[in-house]
Coordinates of C-alpha atoms in Angstrom, one line a residue:
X967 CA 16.0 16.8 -15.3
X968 CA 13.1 16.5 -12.7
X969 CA 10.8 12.8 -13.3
X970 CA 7.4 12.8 -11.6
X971 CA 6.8 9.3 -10.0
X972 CA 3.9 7.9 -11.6
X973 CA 3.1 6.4 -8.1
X974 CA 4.3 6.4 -4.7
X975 CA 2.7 4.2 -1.7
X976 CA 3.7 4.9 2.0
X977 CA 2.5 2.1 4.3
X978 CA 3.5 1.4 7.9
X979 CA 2.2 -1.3 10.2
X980 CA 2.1 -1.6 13.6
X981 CA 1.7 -5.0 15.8
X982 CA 0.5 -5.9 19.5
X983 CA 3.8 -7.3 21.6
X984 CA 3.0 -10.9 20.2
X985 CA 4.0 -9.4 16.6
X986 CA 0.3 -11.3 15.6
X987 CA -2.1 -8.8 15.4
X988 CA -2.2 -5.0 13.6
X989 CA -3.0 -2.6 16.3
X990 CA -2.4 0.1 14.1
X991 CA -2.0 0.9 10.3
X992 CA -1.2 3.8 8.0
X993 CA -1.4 3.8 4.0
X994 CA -1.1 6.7 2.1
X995 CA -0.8 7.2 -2.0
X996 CA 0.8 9.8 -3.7
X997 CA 1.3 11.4 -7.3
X998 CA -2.0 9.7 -8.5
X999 CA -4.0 13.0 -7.8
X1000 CA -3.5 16.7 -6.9
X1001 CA -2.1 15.9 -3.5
X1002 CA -1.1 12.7 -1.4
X1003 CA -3.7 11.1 0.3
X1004 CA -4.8 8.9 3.2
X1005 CA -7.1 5.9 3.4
X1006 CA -9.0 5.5 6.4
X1007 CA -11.0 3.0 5.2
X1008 CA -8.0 0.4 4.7
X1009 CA -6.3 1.0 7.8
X1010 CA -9.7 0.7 9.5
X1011 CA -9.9 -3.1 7.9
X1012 CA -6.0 -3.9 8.5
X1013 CA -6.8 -2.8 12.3
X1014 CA -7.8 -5.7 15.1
X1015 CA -7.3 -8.5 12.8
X1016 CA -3.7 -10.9 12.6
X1017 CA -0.9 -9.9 10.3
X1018 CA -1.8 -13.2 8.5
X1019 CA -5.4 -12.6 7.8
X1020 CA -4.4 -8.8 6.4
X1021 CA -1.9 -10.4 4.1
X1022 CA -4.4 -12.7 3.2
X1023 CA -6.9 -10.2 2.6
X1024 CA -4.0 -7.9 0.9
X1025 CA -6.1 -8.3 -2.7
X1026 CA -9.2 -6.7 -1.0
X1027 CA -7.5 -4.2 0.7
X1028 CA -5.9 -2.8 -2.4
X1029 CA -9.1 -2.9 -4.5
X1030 CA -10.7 -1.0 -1.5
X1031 CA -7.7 1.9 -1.6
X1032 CA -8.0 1.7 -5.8
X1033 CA -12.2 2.5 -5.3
X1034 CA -11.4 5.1 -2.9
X1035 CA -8.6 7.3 -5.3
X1036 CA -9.6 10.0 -7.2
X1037 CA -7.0 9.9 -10.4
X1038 CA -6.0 12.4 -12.9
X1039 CA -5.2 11.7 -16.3
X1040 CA -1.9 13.0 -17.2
X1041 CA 1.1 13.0 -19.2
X1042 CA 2.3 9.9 -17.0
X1043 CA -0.7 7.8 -17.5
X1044 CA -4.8 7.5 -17.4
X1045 CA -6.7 7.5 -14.8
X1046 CA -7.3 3.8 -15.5
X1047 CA -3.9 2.8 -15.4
X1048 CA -3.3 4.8 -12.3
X1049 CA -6.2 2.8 -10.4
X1050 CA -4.5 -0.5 -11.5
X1051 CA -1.1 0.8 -10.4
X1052 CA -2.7 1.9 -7.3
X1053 CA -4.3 -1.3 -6.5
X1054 CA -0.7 -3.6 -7.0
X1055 CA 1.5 -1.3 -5.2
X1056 CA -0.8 -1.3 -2.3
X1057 CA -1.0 -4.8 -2.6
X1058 CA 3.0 -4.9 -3.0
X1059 CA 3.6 -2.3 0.7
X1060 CA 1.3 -4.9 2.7
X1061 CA 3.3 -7.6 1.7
X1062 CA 6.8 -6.2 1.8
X1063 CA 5.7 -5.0 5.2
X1064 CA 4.2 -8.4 6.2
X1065 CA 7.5 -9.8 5.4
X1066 CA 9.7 -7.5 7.5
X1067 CA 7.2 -8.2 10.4
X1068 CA 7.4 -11.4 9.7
X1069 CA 12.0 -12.0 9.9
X1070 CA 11.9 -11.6 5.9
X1071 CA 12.7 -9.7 3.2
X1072 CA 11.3 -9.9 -0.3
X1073 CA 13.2 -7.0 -2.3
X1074 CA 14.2 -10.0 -4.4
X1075 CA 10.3 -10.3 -5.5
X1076 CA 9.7 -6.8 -6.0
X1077 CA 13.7 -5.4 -7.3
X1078 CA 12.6 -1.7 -7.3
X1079 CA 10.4 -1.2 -3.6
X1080 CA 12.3 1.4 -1.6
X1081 CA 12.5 0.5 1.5
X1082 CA 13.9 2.4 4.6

């Protein structure tokens, strides 16, 4: 039996040799609408600024991707929910990836993030 993910967030980060500040950042959303998607507009606001400001920030930056994605409703939830989902599990990646940049790992906050 084949299960459609509601939701599925990609995120990667990438720090300056000090391991302070995000020189470069990627965050992509799938199975929300017709096709995966990227989001500029976060990784342009995780970019130049220190890992601890973006995990800070991580609230904002989630809203920002949960604006920016175009929904469908569907047999596996509104368009509503999907917004909301969108906006903790981007909120989730940043900080699962703050913590593996950071020495840490938090699978024991968040039991189901798949992490490779």
């Amino acid at each position: 039996m084949y299960e459609r993910p509601t939701l599925g967030v990609a995120l990667a980060l990438t720090l300056d040799a000090a391991g302070r500040e995000v020189v470069g950042a990627r965050v992509a959303v799938g199975c929300v609408g017709p096709r995966p998607r990227r989001f500029p507009s976060v990784e342009r606001l995780a970019c130049g600024r220190t890992l601890t400001d973006v995990l800070a920030d991580a609230g904002r930056l989630a809203a920002v991707a949960a604006d920016a994605v175009e929904p469908a409703d569907d047999l596996h939830g509104s368009a509503d929910y999907k917004r909301d989902m969108t906006r903790v599990f981007v909120r989730r990646a940043l900080e699962v990836a703050g913590a593996r940049a950071m020495g840490q790992e938090s699978h024991a906050r968040y039991p189901y993030t798949v992490i490779v």
